[in-house]
Amino acid sequence: SQQGEEDPQALSIQEGENATMNCSYKTSINNLQWYRQNSGRGLVHLILIRSNEREKHSGRLRVTLDTSKKSSSLLITASRAADTASYFCAPTTSGTYKYIFGTGTRLKVLA
Amino acid sequence: NAGVTQTPKFQVLKTGQSMTLQCAQDMNHEYMSWYRQDPGMGLRLIHYSVGAGITDQGEVPNGYNVSRSTTEDFPLRLLSAAPSQTSVYFCAASARIGSYNEQFFGPGTRLTVL
């Protein structure tokens, strides 16, 4: 099992701006997932990128993966106040049953 | 299809009391897990299960027991509650073990130990 480390810890932007957050990990992976947590709620799966993919899009979300640098980034374009949440990455290795989450990036989008 | 459900939503205990947090899923997922989340922190894995009859410890298992007698249910037992166990507890389930394994989370149980 391994833990992703999100960076920055906190991010504050204006509505309409783009938000970028990063994730680093230590060992090789099969895929990497991003989750969102609204205040007081459970995590919600946003997007999964496989180790043989470099970029993936889903609506206003764009995820990149650089396996040589063992890092991933999540870009939220044209942010909205409703995007205010904590974002977590989960790097996953085949045969691993433990999901270890980091402390996340707390995003605040100001209206 | 309710997904992952947790009961109760809120609970207040006195130090030394025991209780069981319930978690159920109707997706027939093999993998289930329990996390705790303290204020301003990430999630820490308590226990997990890869199928009925199989459980294992996570990062912070002390003070907690689990069992998995059915695919659907994965209760978490606090044996003798302590103030350090005040936290929000999340249960999660995922369909496959291995390379594709999106986790579905329950709404959480907010526990306060006095």
JSON list of C-alpha atoms in Angstrom, two decimals:
[
{"chain": "A", "resi": 1, "resn": "SER", "atom": "CA", "xyz": [0.00, 0.00, 0.00]},
{"chain": "A", "resi": 2, "resn": "GLN", "atom": "CA", "xyz": [1.12, 3.56, -0.47]},
{"chain": "A", "resi": 3, "resn": "GLN", "atom": "CA", "xyz": [-0.07, 7.01, 0.31]},
{"chain": "A", "resi": 4, "resn": "GLY", "atom": "CA", "xyz": [-0.44, 9.88, -2.06]},
{"chain": "A", "resi": 5, "resn": "GLU", "atom": "CA", "xyz": [0.67, 13.28, -0.86]},
{"chain": "A", "resi": 6, "resn": "GLU", "atom": "CA", "xyz": [-1.40, 16.20, -2.08]},
{"chain": "A", "resi": 7, "resn": "ASP", "atom": "CA", "xyz": [-0.01, 19.67, -2.64]},
{"chain": "A", "resi": 8, "resn": "PRO", "atom": "CA", "xyz": [-0.80, 22.43, -1.83]},
{"chain": "A", "resi": 9, "resn": "GLN", "atom": "CA", "xyz": [-2.52, 21.79, 1.48]},
{"chain": "A", "resi": 10, "resn": "ALA", "atom": "CA", "xyz": [-4.89, 24.69, 0.86]},
{"chain": "A", "resi": 11, "resn": "LEU", "atom": "CA", "xyz": [-5.84, 26.73, -2.19]},
{"chain": "A", "resi": 12, "resn": "SER", "atom": "CA", "xyz": [-8.09, 29.76, -2.46]},
{"chain": "A", "resi": 13, "resn": "ILE", "atom": "CA", "xyz": [-9.19, 31.13, -5.84]},
{"chain": "A", "resi": 14, "resn": "GLN", "atom": "CA", "xyz": [-11.86, 33.30, -7.38]},
{"chain": "A", "resi": 15, "resn": "GLU", "atom": "CA", "xyz": [-14.84, 31.83, -9.17]},
{"chain": "A", "resi": 16, "resn": "GLY", "atom": "CA", "xyz": [-14.06, 31.32, -12.85]},
{"chain": "A", "resi": 17, "resn": "GLU", "atom": "CA", "xyz": [-10.35, 30.72, -12.29]},
{"chain": "A", "resi": 18, "resn": "ASN", "atom": "CA", "xyz": [-8.65, 27.37, -12.77]},
{"chain": "A", "resi": 19, "resn": "ALA", "atom": "CA", "xyz": [-7.50, 25.30, -9.82]},
{"chain": "A", "resi": 20, "resn": "THR", "atom": "CA", "xyz": [-4.54, 22.94, -9.98]},
{"chain": "A", "resi": 21, "resn": "MET", "atom": "CA", "xyz": [-3.57, 20.49, -7.31]},
{"chain": "A", "resi": 22, "resn": "ASN", "atom": "CA", "xyz": [-0.84, 17.90, -7.32]},
{"chain": "A", "resi": 23, "resn": "CYS", "atom": "CA", "xyz": [-0.23, 14.42, -6.00]},
{"chain": "A", "resi": 24, "resn": "SER", "atom": "CA", "xyz": [3.05, 12.62, -5.51]},
{"chain": "A", "resi": 25, "resn": "TYR", "atom": "CA", "xyz": [3.63, 8.99, -4.68]},
{"chain": "A", "resi": 26, "resn": "LYS", "atom": "CA", "xyz": [6.61, 6.73, -4.08]},
{"chain": "A", "resi": 27, "resn": "THR", "atom": "CA", "xyz": [6.30, 3.40, -5.89]},
{"chain": "A", "resi": 28, "resn": "SER", "atom": "CA", "xyz": [4.93, 2.19, -9.21]},
{"chain": "A", "resi": 29, "resn": "ILE", "atom": "CA", "xyz": [1.17, 2.04, -9.59]},
{"chain": "A", "resi": 30, "resn": "ASN", "atom": "CA", "xyz": [-1.58, 0.51, -11.70]},
{"chain": "A", "resi": 31, "resn": "ASN", "atom": "CA", "xyz": [-3.86, 3.49, -11.50]},
{"chain": "A", "resi": 32, "resn": "LEU", "atom": "CA", "xyz": [-4.43, 6.69, -9.61]},
{"chain": "A", "resi": 33, "resn": "GLN", "atom": "CA", "xyz": [-7.79, 7.98, -8.47]},
{"chain": "A", "resi": 34, "resn": "TRP", "atom": "CA", "xyz": [-8.99, 11.40, -7.38]},
{"chain": "A", "resi": 35, "resn": "TYR", "atom": "CA", "xyz": [-11.77, 11.91, -4.86]},
{"chain": "A", "resi": 36, "resn": "ARG", "atom": "CA", "xyz": [-13.67, 14.95, -3.61]},
{"chain": "A", "resi": 37, "resn": "GLN", "atom": "CA", "xyz": [-15.03, 15.47, -0.12]},
{"chain": "A", "resi": 38, "resn": "ASN", "atom": "CA", "xyz": [-17.56, 18.15, 0.61]},
{"chain": "A", "resi": 39, "resn": "SER", "atom": "CA", "xyz": [-17.63, 19.36, 4.18]},
{"chain": "A", "resi": 40, "resn": "GLY", "atom": "CA", "xyz": [-18.99, 16.69, 6.52]},
{"chain": "A", "resi": 41, "resn": "ARG", "atom": "CA", "xyz": [-19.65, 14.21, 3.72]},
{"chain": "A", "resi": 42, "resn": "GLY", "atom": "CA", "xyz": [-18.08, 10.98, 2.50]},
{"chain": "A", "resi": 43, "resn": "LEU", "atom": "CA", "xyz": [-15.60, 10.95, -0.37]},
{"chain": "A", "resi": 44, "resn": "VAL", "atom": "CA", "xyz": [-16.91, 10.87, -3.92]},
{"chain": "A", "resi": 45, "resn": "HIS", "atom": "CA", "xyz": [-14.91, 9.32, -6.75]},
{"chain": "A", "resi": 46, "resn": "LEU", "atom": "CA", "xyz": [-14.08, 11.84, -9.49]},
{"chain": "A", "resi": 47, "resn": "ILE", "atom": "CA", "xyz": [-11.80, 10.21, -12.00]},
{"chain": "A", "resi": 48, "resn": "LEU", "atom": "CA", "xyz": [-9.39, 7.31, -12.47]},
{"chain": "A", "resi": 49, "resn": "ILE", "atom": "CA", "xyz": [-6.31, 7.36, -14.66]},
{"chain": "A", "resi": 50, "resn": "ARG", "atom": "CA", "xyz": [-4.45, 4.18, -15.52]},
{"chain": "A", "resi": 51, "resn": "SER", "atom": "CA", "xyz": [-0.68, 3.93, -15.47]},
{"chain": "A", "resi": 52, "resn": "ASN", "atom": "CA", "xyz": [-0.51, 3.70, -19.29]},
{"chain": "A", "resi": 53, "resn": "GLU", "atom": "CA", "xyz": [-2.51, 6.91, -19.72]},
{"chain": "A", "resi": 54, "resn": "ARG", "atom": "CA", "xyz": [-0.98, 10.38, -19.64]},
{"chain": "A", "resi": 55, "resn": "GLU", "atom": "CA", "xyz": [-4.08, 12.53, -19.60]},
{"chain": "A", "resi": 56, "resn": "LYS", "atom": "CA", "xyz": [-7.76, 12.12, -19.01]},
{"chain": "A", "resi": 57, "resn": "HIS", "atom": "CA", "xyz": [-10.73, 14.48, -19.13]},
{"chain": "A", "resi": 58, "resn": "SER", "atom": "CA", "xyz": [-14.11, 14.44, -17.48]},
{"chain": "A", "resi": 59, "resn": "GLY", "atom": "CA", "xyz": [-16.21, 17.56, -17.87]},
{"chain": "A", "resi": 60, "resn": "ARG", "atom": "CA", "xyz": [-14.27, 20.42, -16.29]},
{"chain": "A", "resi": 61, "resn": "LEU", "atom": "CA", "xyz": [-11.71, 18.03, -14.81]},
{"chain": "A", "resi": 62, "resn": "ARG", "atom": "CA", "xyz": [-8.39, 17.25, -16.41]},
{"chain": "A", "resi": 63, "resn": "VAL", "atom": "CA", "xyz": [-6.01, 14.76, -14.84]},
{"chain": "A", "resi": 64, "resn": "THR", "atom": "CA", "xyz": [-2.45, 14.13, -15.91]},
{"chain": "A", "resi": 65, "resn": "LEU", "atom": "CA", "xyz": [-0.12, 11.38, -14.85]},
{"chain": "A", "resi": 66, "resn": "ASP", "atom": "CA", "xyz": [3.65, 11.34, -15.12]},
{"chain": "A", "resi": 67, "resn": "THR", "atom": "CA", "xyz": [4.87, 7.93, -14.01]},
{"chain": "A", "resi": 68, "resn": "SER", "atom": "CA", "xyz": [8.51, 8.89, -14.48]},
{"chain": "A", "resi": 69, "resn": "LYS", "atom": "CA", "xyz": [8.09, 11.64, -11.87]},
{"chain": "A", "resi": 70, "resn": "LYS", "atom": "CA", "xyz": [5.58, 9.63, -9.85]},
{"chain": "A", "resi": 71, "resn": "SER", "atom": "CA", "xyz": [3.16, 12.51, -9.85]},
{"chain": "A", "resi": 72, "resn": "SER", "atom": "CA", "xyz": [-0.30, 13.46, -10.97]},
{"chain": "A", "resi": 73, "resn": "SER", "atom": "CA", "xyz": [-2.18, 16.72, -11.24]},
{"chain": "A", "resi": 74, "resn": "LEU", "atom": "CA", "xyz": [-5.85, 17.56, -11.14]},
{"chain": "A", "resi": 75, "resn": "LEU", "atom": "CA", "xyz": [-7.00, 20.68, -12.97]},
{"chain": "A", "resi": 76, "resn": "ILE", "atom": "CA", "xyz": [-10.48, 22.09, -12.42]},
{"chain": "A", "resi": 77, "resn": "THR", "atom": "CA", "xyz": [-11.30, 24.65, -15.08]},
{"chain": "A", "resi": 78, "resn": "ALA", "atom": "CA", "xyz": [-13.70, 27.57, -14.69]},
{"chain": "A", "resi": 79, "resn": "SER", "atom": "CA", "xyz": [-14.17, 26.83, -11.00]},
{"chain": "A", "resi": 80, "resn": "ARG", "atom": "CA", "xyz": [-17.46, 27.40, -9.23]},
{"chain": "A", "resi": 81, "resn": "ALA", "atom": "CA", "xyz": [-18.33, 27.97, -5.59]},
{"chain": "A", "resi": 82, "resn": "ALA", "atom": "CA", "xyz": [-19.73, 24.42, -5.55]},
{"chain": "A", "resi": 83, "resn": "ASP", "atom": "CA", "xyz": [-16.21, 23.10, -6.21]},
{"chain": "A", "resi": 84, "resn": "THR", "atom": "CA", "xyz": [-15.25, 24.17, -2.70]},
{"chain": "A", "resi": 85, "resn": "ALA", "atom": "CA", "xyz": [-14.18, 20.89, -1.09]},
{"chain": "A", "resi": 86, "resn": "SER", "atom": "CA", "xyz": [-11.17, 18.79, -0.14]},
{"chain": "A", "resi": 87, "resn": "TYR", "atom": "CA", "xyz": [-9.55, 16.74, -2.86]},
{"chain": "A", "resi": 88, "resn": "PHE", "atom": "CA", "xyz": [-7.66, 13.50, -2.28]},
{"chain": "A", "resi": 89, "resn": "CYS", "atom": "CA", "xyz": [-5.59, 11.28, -4.52]},
{"chain": "A", "resi": 90, "resn": "ALA", "atom": "CA", "xyz": [-5.29, 7.52, -4.13]},
{"chain": "A", "resi": 91, "resn": "PRO", "atom": "CA", "xyz": [-2.47, 5.78, -5.98]},
{"chain": "A", "resi": 92, "resn": "THR", "atom": "CA", "xyz": [-3.29, 2.09, -6.32]},
{"chain": "A", "resi": 93, "resn": "THR", "atom": "CA", "xyz": [-1.11, -0.94, -6.90]},
{"chain": "A", "resi": 94, "resn": "SER", "atom": "CA", "xyz": [-2.42, -4.25, -8.18]},
{"chain": "A", "resi": 95, "resn": "GLY", "atom": "CA", "xyz": [-2.89, -6.76, -5.39]},
{"chain": "A", "resi": 96, "resn": "THR", "atom": "CA", "xyz": [-2.95, -4.05, -2.74]},
{"chain": "A", "resi": 97, "resn": "TYR", "atom": "CA", "xyz": [-5.99, -4.08, -0.53]},
{"chain": "A", "resi": 98, "resn": "LYS", "atom": "CA", "xyz": [-5.14, -1.08, 1.59]},
{"chain": "A", "resi": 99, "resn": "TYR", "atom": "CA", "xyz": [-6.21, 2.37, 0.43]},
{"chain": "A", "resi": 100, "resn": "ILE", "atom": "CA", "xyz": [-4.19, 5.03, 2.18]},
{"chain": "A", "resi": 101, "resn": "PHE", "atom": "CA", "xyz": [-5.33, 8.62, 1.75]},
{"chain": "A", "resi": 102, "resn": "GLY", "atom": "CA", "xyz": [-3.24, 11.71, 2.40]},
{"chain": "A", "resi": 103, "resn": "THR", "atom": "CA", "xyz": [-4.45, 14.88, 4.07]},
{"chain": "A", "resi": 104, "resn": "GLY", "atom": "CA", "xyz": [-5.82, 16.31, 0.84]},
{"chain": "A", "resi": 105, "resn": "THR", "atom": "CA", "xyz": [-5.93, 19.75, -0.76]},
{"chain": "A", "resi": 106, "resn": "ARG", "atom": "CA", "xyz": [-8.58, 22.07, 0.68]},
{"chain": "A", "resi": 107, "resn": "LEU", "atom": "CA", "xyz": [-9.94, 24.17, -2.17]},
{"chain": "A", "resi": 108, "resn": "LYS", "atom": "CA", "xyz": [-11.98, 27.27, -1.52]},
{"chain": "A", "resi": 109, "resn": "VAL", "atom": "CA", "xyz": [-13.63, 28.99, -4.44]},
{"chain": "A", "resi": 110, "resn": "LEU", "atom": "CA", "xyz": [-14.72, 32.54, -3.66]},
{"chain": "A", "resi": 111, "resn": "ALA", "atom": "CA", "xyz": [-17.83, 33.90, -5.34]},
{"chain": "B", "resi": 1, "resn": "ASN", "atom": "CA", "xyz": [-29.89, 0.86, -4.95]},
{"chain": "B", "resi": 2, "resn": "ALA", "atom": "CA", "xyz": [-28.86, 2.70, -1.78]},
{"chain": "B", "resi": 3, "resn": "GLY", "atom": "CA", "xyz": [-25.10, 2.20, -2.19]},
{"chain": "B", "resi": 4, "resn": "VAL", "atom": "CA", "xyz": [-23.31, 2.30, 1.19]},
{"chain": "B", "resi": 5, "resn": "THR", "atom": "CA", "xyz": [-25.39, 3.11, 4.26]},
{"chain": "B", "resi": 6, "resn": "GLN", "atom": "CA", "xyz": [-24.18, 3.83, 7.77]},
{"chain": "B", "resi": 7, "resn": "THR", "atom": "CA", "xyz": [-26.03, 3.98, 11.05]},
{"chain": "B", "resi": 8, "resn": "PRO", "atom": "CA", "xyz": [-26.27, 5.86, 13.27]},
{"chain": "B", "resi": 9, "resn": "LYS", "atom": "CA", "xyz": [-25.51, 9.30, 11.81]},
{"chain": "B", "resi": 10, "resn": "PHE", "atom": "CA", "xyz": [-24.58, 10.72, 15.22]},
{"chain": "B", "resi": 11, "resn": "GLN", "atom": "CA", "xyz": [-23.64, 9.07, 18.50]},
{"chain": "B", "resi": 12, "resn": "VAL", "atom": "CA", "xyz": [-22.48, 10.28, 21.90]},
{"chain": "B", "resi": 13, "resn": "LEU", "atom": "CA", "xyz": [-20.83, 7.80, 24.24]},
{"chain": "B", "resi": 14, "resn": "LYS", "atom": "CA", "xyz": [-19.32, 7.94, 27.68]},
{"chain": "B", "resi": 15, "resn": "THR", "atom": "CA", "xyz": [-15.79, 6.73, 28.24]},
{"chain": "B", "resi": 16, "resn": "GLY", "atom": "CA", "xyz": [-15.76, 2.97, 28.66]},
{"chain": "B", "resi": 17, "resn": "GLN", "atom": "CA", "xyz": [-18.99, 2.27, 26.83]},
{"chain": "B", "resi": 18, "resn": "SER", "atom": "CA", "xyz": [-19.05, -0.06, 23.87]},
{"chain": "B", "resi": 19, "resn": "MET", "atom": "CA", "xyz": [-21.04, 0.21, 20.67]},
{"chain": "B", "resi": 20, "resn": "THR", "atom": "CA", "xyz": [-21.26, -1.00, 17.11]},
{"chain": "B", "resi": 21, "resn": "LEU", "atom": "CA", "xyz": [-21.25, 1.21, 14.04]},
{"chain": "B", "resi": 22, "resn": "GLN", "atom": "CA", "xyz": [-23.22, -0.38, 11.26]},
{"chain": "B", "resi": 23, "resn": "CYS", "atom": "CA", "xyz": [-22.27, -0.40, 7.58]},
{"chain": "B", "resi": 24, "resn": "ALA", "atom": "CA", "xyz": [-24.19, -2.07, 4.80]},
{"chain": "B", "resi": 25, "resn": "GLN", "atom": "CA", "xyz": [-23.88, -2.09, 1.02]},
{"chain": "B", "resi": 26, "resn": "ASP", "atom": "CA", "xyz": [-26.22, -3.41, -1.64]},
{"chain": "B", "resi": 27, "resn": "MET", "atom": "CA", "xyz": [-23.77, -3.45, -4.55]},
{"chain": "B", "resi": 28, "resn": "ASN", "atom": "CA", "xyz": [-22.38, -6.95, -3.90]},
{"chain": "B", "resi": 29, "resn": "HIS", "atom": "CA", "xyz": [-18.88, -5.48, -3.59]},
{"chain": "B", "resi": 30, "resn": "GLU", "atom": "CA", "xyz": [-16.13, -7.68, -2.20]},
{"chain": "B", "resi": 31, "resn": "TYR", "atom": "CA", "xyz": [-13.96, -5.06, -0.60]},
{"chain": "B", "resi": 32, "resn": "MET", "atom": "CA", "xyz": [-15.10, -3.00, 2.39]},
{"chain": "B", "resi": 33, "resn": "SER", "atom": "CA", "xyz": [-13.19, -0.76, 4.73]},
{"chain": "B", "resi": 34, "resn": "TRP", "atom": "CA", "xyz": [-13.52, 1.56, 7.72]},
{"chain": "B", "resi": 35, "resn": "TYR", "atom": "CA", "xyz": [-11.81, 4.92, 8.05]},
{"chain": "B", "resi": 36, "resn": "ARG", "atom": "CA", "xyz": [-11.73, 7.59, 10.68]},
{"chain": "B", "resi": 37, "resn": "GLN", "atom": "CA", "xyz": [-11.27, 11.26, 9.95]},
{"chain": "B", "resi": 38, "resn": "ASP", "atom": "CA", "xyz": [-10.26, 13.75, 12.59]},
{"chain": "B", "resi": 39, "resn": "PRO", "atom": "CA", "xyz": [-10.83, 17.49, 12.13]},
{"chain": "B", "resi": 40, "resn": "GLY", "atom": "CA", "xyz": [-8.74, 18.96, 9.30]},
{"chain": "B", "resi": 41, "resn": "MET", "atom": "CA", "xyz": [-7.12, 15.61, 8.62]},
{"chain": "B", "resi": 42, "resn": "GLY", "atom": "CA", "xyz": [-7.20, 12.97, 5.96]},
{"chain": "B", "resi": 43, "resn": "LEU", "atom": "CA", "xyz": [-8.71, 9.53, 6.33]},
{"chain": "B", "resi": 44, "resn": "ARG", "atom": "CA", "xyz": [-6.94, 6.85, 8.31]},
{"chain": "B", "resi": 45, "resn": "LEU", "atom": "CA", "xyz": [-7.69, 3.21, 7.58]},
{"chain": "B", "resi": 46, "resn": "ILE", "atom": "CA", "xyz": [-8.88, 1.23, 10.61]},
{"chain": "B", "resi": 47, "resn": "HIS", "atom": "CA", "xyz": [-9.78, -2.22, 9.26]},
{"chain": "B", "resi": 48, "resn": "TYR", "atom": "CA", "xyz": [-10.65, -3.67, 5.90]},
{"chain": "B", "resi": 49, "resn": "SER", "atom": "CA", "xyz": [-12.11, -6.83, 4.40]},
{"chain": "B", "resi": 50, "resn": "VAL", "atom": "CA", "xyz": [-11.55, -8.43, 1.01]},
{"chain": "B", "resi": 51, "resn": "GLY", "atom": "CA", "xyz": [-14.57, -10.70, 1.30]},
{"chain": "B", "resi": 52, "resn": "ALA", "atom": "CA", "xyz": [-16.91, -12.48, 3.68]},
{"chain": "B", "resi": 53, "resn": "GLY", "atom": "CA", "xyz": [-14.96, -14.11, 6.49]},
{"chain": "B", "resi": 54, "resn": "ILE", "atom": "CA", "xyz": [-11.72, -12.21, 5.74]},
{"chain": "B", "resi": 55, "resn": "THR", "atom": "CA", "xyz": [-10.62, -9.10, 7.62]},
{"chain": "B", "resi": 56, "resn": "ASP", "atom": "CA", "xyz": [-7.31, -7.38, 8.24]},
{"chain": "B", "resi": 57, "resn": "GLN", "atom": "CA", "xyz": [-5.90, -4.42, 10.11]},
{"chain": "B", "resi": 58, "resn": "GLY", "atom": "CA", "xyz": [-5.26, -1.00, 8.67]},
{"chain": "B", "resi": 59, "resn": "GLU", "atom": "CA", "xyz": [-3.18, 1.87, 10.02]},
{"chain": "B", "resi": 60, "resn": "VAL", "atom": "CA", "xyz": [-5.01, 2.47, 13.31]},
{"chain": "B", "resi": 61, "resn": "PRO", "atom": "CA", "xyz": [-6.77, -0.76, 14.42]},
{"chain": "B", "resi": 62, "resn": "ASN", "atom": "CA", "xyz": [-6.30, -0.52, 18.19]},
{"chain": "B", "resi": 63, "resn": "GLY", "atom": "CA", "xyz": [-9.55, -0.26, 20.13]},
{"chain": "B", "resi": 64, "resn": "TYR", "atom": "CA", "xyz": [-11.68, -1.50, 17.23]},
{"chain": "B", "resi": 65, "resn": "ASN", "atom": "CA", "xyz": [-12.94, -4.90, 16.11]},
{"chain": "B", "resi": 66, "resn": "VAL", "atom": "CA", "xyz": [-14.60, -5.92, 12.87]},
{"chain": "B", "resi": 67, "resn": "SER", "atom": "CA", "xyz": [-16.22, -9.00, 11.40]},
{"chain": "B", "resi": 68, "resn": "ARG", "atom": "CA", "xyz": [-17.57, -9.82, 7.95]},
{"chain": "B", "resi": 69, "resn": "SER", "atom": "CA", "xyz": [-20.09, -12.64, 8.10]},
{"chain": "B", "resi": 70, "resn": "THR", "atom": "CA", "xyz": [-21.88, -11.54, 4.92]},
{"chain": "B", "resi": 71, "resn": "THR", "atom": "CA", "xyz": [-20.90, -9.66, 1.77]},
{"chain": "B", "resi": 72, "resn": "GLU", "atom": "CA", "xyz": [-23.37, -6.90, 2.62]},
{"chain": "B", "resi": 73, "resn": "ASP", "atom": "CA", "xyz": [-22.45, -6.00, 6.21]},
{"chain": "B", "resi": 74, "resn": "PHE", "atom": "CA", "xyz": [-19.26, -4.83, 7.85]},
{"chain": "B", "resi": 75, "resn": "PRO", "atom": "CA", "xyz": [-19.86, -3.61, 11.42]},
{"chain": "B", "resi": 76, "resn": "LEU", "atom": "CA", "xyz": [-17.21, -1.78, 13.43]},
{"chain": "B", "resi": 77, "resn": "ARG", "atom": "CA", "xyz": [-17.15, -2.39, 17.17]},
{"chain": "B", "resi": 78, "resn": "LEU", "atom": "CA", "xyz": [-15.69, -0.04, 19.72]},
{"chain": "B", "resi": 79, "resn": "LEU", "atom": "CA", "xyz": [-14.78, -2.20, 22.67]},
{"chain": "B", "resi": 80, "resn": "SER", "atom": "CA", "xyz": [-14.29, 0.45, 25.37]},
{"chain": "B", "resi": 81, "resn": "ALA", "atom": "CA", "xyz": [-14.74, 3.96, 24.03]},
{"chain": "B", "resi": 82, "resn": "ALA", "atom": "CA", "xyz": [-12.09, 6.58, 24.76]},
{"chain": "B", "resi": 83, "resn": "PRO", "atom": "CA", "xyz": [-12.13, 10.35, 24.06]},
{"chain": "B", "resi": 84, "resn": "SER", "atom": "CA", "xyz": [-9.35, 9.77, 21.50]},
{"chain": "B", "resi": 85, "resn": "GLN", "atom": "CA", "xyz": [-11.91, 7.88, 19.41]},
{"chain": "B", "resi": 86, "resn": "THR", "atom": "CA", "xyz": [-13.99, 11.01, 18.91]},
{"chain": "B", "resi": 87, "resn": "SER", "atom": "CA", "xyz": [-14.03, 11.28, 15.15]},
{"chain": "B", "resi": 88, "resn": "VAL", "atom": "CA", "xyz": [-16.09, 10.89, 12.00]},
{"chain": "B", "resi": 89, "resn": "TYR", "atom": "CA", "xyz": [-16.18, 7.30, 10.77]},
{"chain": "B", "resi": 90, "resn": "PHE", "atom": "CA", "xyz": [-16.60, 6.39, 7.12]},
{"chain": "B", "resi": 91, "resn": "CYS", "atom": "CA", "xyz": [-17.29, 3.02, 5.61]},
{"chain": "B", "resi": 92, "resn": "ALA", "atom": "CA", "xyz": [-16.44, 2.30, 1.98]},
{"chain": "B", "resi": 93, "resn": "ALA", "atom": "CA", "xyz": [-16.97, -0.49, -0.52]},
{"chain": "B", "resi": 94, "resn": "SER", "atom": "CA", "xyz": [-15.41, -1.28, -3.88]},
{"chain": "B", "resi": 95, "resn": "ALA", "atom": "CA", "xyz": [-16.22, -3.77, -6.58]},
{"chain": "B", "resi": 96, "resn": "ARG", "atom": "CA", "xyz": [-12.92, -5.30, -7.49]},
{"chain": "B", "resi": 97, "resn": "ILE", "atom": "CA", "xyz": [-9.64, -5.93, -5.88]},
{"chain": "B", "resi": 98, "resn": "GLY", "atom": "CA", "xyz": [-6.77, -4.97, -8.10]},
{"chain": "B", "resi": 99, "resn": "SER", "atom": "CA", "xyz": [-6.42, -2.55, -10.91]},
{"chain": "B", "resi": 100, "resn": "TYR", "atom": "CA", "xyz": [-9.86, -1.05, -11.17]},
{"chain": "B", "resi": 101, "resn": "ASN", "atom": "CA", "xyz": [-11.39, -0.32, -7.81]},
{"chain": "B", "resi": 102, "resn": "GLU", "atom": "CA", "xyz": [-13.42, 2.85, -7.35]},
{"chain": "B", "resi": 103, "resn": "GLN", "atom": "CA", "xyz": [-14.47, 3.17, -3.75]},
{"chain": "B", "resi": 104, "resn": "PHE", "atom": "CA", "xyz": [-17.99, 4.16, -2.75]},
{"chain": "B", "resi": 105, "resn": "PHE", "atom": "CA", "xyz": [-18.25, 5.89, 0.60]},
{"chain": "B", "resi": 106, "resn": "GLY", "atom": "CA", "xyz": [-21.07, 6.03, 3.10]},
{"chain": "B", "resi": 107, "resn": "PRO", "atom": "CA", "xyz": [-22.27, 9.34, 4.60]},
{"chain": "B", "resi": 108, "resn": "GLY", "atom": "CA", "xyz": [-20.35, 8.87, 7.85]},
{"chain": "B", "resi": 109, "resn": "THR", "atom": "CA", "xyz": [-21.07, 8.48, 11.55]},
{"chain": "B", "resi": 110, "resn": "ARG", "atom": "CA", "xyz": [-20.07, 11.36, 13.79]},
{"chain": "B", "resi": 111, "resn": "LEU", "atom": "CA", "xyz": [-19.00, 9.94, 17.15]},
{"chain": "B", "resi": 112, "resn": "THR", "atom": "CA", "xyz": [-18.29, 11.91, 20.30]},
{"chain": "B", "resi": 113, "resn": "VAL", "atom": "CA", "xyz": [-16.82, 10.22, 23.37]},
{"chain": "B", "resi": 114, "resn": "LEU", "atom": "CA", "xyz": [-17.13, 12.17, 26.60]}
]
